[in-house]
Coordinates of C-alpha atoms in Angstrom, one line a residue:
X11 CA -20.4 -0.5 -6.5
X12 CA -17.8 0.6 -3.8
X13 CA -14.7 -1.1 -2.7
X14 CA -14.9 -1.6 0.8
X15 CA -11.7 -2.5 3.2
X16 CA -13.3 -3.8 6.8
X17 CA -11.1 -4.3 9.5
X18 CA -12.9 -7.7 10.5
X19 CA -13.0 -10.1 13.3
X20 CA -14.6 -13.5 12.0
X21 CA -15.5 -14.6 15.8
X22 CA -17.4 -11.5 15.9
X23 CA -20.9 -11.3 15.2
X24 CA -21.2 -7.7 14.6
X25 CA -18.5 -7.3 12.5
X26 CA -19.9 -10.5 10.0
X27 CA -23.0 -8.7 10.2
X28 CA -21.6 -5.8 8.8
X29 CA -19.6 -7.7 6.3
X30 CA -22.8 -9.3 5.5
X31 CA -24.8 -6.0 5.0
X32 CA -21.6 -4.4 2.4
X33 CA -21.7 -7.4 0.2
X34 CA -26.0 -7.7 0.2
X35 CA -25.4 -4.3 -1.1
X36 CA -23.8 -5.5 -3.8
X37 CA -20.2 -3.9 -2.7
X38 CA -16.6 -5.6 -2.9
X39 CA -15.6 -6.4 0.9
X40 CA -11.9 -6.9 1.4
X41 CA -11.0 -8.0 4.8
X42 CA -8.5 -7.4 7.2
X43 CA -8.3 -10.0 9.8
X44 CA -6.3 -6.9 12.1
X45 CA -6.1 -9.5 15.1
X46 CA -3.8 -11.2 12.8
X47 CA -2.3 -8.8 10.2
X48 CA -1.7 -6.3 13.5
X49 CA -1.7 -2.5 12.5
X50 CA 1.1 -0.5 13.8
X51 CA 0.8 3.1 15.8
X52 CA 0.7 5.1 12.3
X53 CA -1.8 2.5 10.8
X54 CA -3.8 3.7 13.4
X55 CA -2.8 7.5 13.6
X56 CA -4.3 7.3 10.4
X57 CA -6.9 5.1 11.0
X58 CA -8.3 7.8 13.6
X59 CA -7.7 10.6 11.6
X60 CA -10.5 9.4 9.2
X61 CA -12.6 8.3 12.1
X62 CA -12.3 11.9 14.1
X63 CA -13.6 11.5 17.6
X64 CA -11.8 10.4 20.8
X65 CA -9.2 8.0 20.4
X66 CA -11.3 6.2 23.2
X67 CA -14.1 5.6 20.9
X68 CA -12.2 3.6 19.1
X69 CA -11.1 0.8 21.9
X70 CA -12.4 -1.9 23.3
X71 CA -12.5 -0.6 27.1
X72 CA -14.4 -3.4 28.6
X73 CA -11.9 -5.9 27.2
X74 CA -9.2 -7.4 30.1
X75 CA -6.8 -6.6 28.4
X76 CA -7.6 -2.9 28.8
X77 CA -7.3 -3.1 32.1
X78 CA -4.5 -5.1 32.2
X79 CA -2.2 -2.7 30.2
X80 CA -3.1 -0.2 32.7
X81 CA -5.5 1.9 30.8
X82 CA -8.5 4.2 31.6
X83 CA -10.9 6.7 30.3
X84 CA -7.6 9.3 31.2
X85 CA -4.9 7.5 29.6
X86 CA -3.5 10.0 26.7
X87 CA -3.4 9.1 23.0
X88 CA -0.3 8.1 22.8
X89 CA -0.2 5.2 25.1
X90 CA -3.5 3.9 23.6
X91 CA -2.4 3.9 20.2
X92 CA 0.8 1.9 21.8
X93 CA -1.6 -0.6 23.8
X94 CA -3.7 -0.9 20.3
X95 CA -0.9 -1.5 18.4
X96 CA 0.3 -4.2 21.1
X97 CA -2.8 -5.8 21.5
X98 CA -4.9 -5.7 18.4
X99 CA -7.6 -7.1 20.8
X100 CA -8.6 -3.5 22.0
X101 CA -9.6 -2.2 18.2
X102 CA -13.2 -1.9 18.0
X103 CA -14.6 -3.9 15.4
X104 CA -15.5 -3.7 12.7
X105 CA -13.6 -0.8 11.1
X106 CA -14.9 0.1 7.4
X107 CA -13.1 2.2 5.1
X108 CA -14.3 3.4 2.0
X109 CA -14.7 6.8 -0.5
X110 CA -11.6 8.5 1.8
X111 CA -13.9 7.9 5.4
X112 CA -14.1 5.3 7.8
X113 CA -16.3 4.5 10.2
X114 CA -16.5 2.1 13.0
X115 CA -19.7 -0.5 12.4
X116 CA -21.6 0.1 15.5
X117 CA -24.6 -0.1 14.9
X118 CA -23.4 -2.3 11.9
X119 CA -25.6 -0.7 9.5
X120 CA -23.2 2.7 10.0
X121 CA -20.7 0.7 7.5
X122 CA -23.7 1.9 4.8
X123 CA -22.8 5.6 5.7
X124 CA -19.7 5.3 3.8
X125 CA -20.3 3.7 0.4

């Protein structure tokens, strides 16, 4: 089975459903508790390079702290990467990385897409 790294909030239900749904599959879950163990800007260059997409897609826009740092649906790449890196809060969760990809578990069951 695959080796799968989630990005993983524990006070999160969708992301221990996730979890949850790797390790029924009979795959290796390493976590990442990101609130925590905070990724920098390049962590998450990189992180979005797998994901493709908007850099928006991968925030938590209805979180205060969103709003709070200023941001909106206009803010450029570069001060959303800063304002992830800052506040780890805005990463949606959960992130799953696997085979080269990543993908972002919502619905949860998309974490299956990459193993």
């Amino acid at each position: 089975m695959t080796d799968v790294l989630v990005w993983h909030n524990p006070r999160c239900s969708k992301s221990r459903e996730a979890v949850r749904l790797l390790e029924e599959a009979g795959h290796e879950v390493t976590l990442r508790r990101y609130l925590s163990e905070e990724p920098t800007e390049d962590e998450l260059r990189a992180v979005h390079a797998r994901l493709g997409g908007p850099v928006l897609d991968m925030m938590r826009t209805k979180e205060a702290a969103f709003k709070e740092a200023g941001l909106s649906n206009e803010s450029d790449d570069e001060d959303l990467f800063a304002a992830m890196a800052r506040h780890p809060i805005l990463i949606e969760r959960p992130i799953a990385f696997a085979n080269g990809k990543a993908v972002i578990g919502r619905p949860r069951e998309k974490v299956l897409d990459i193993v």
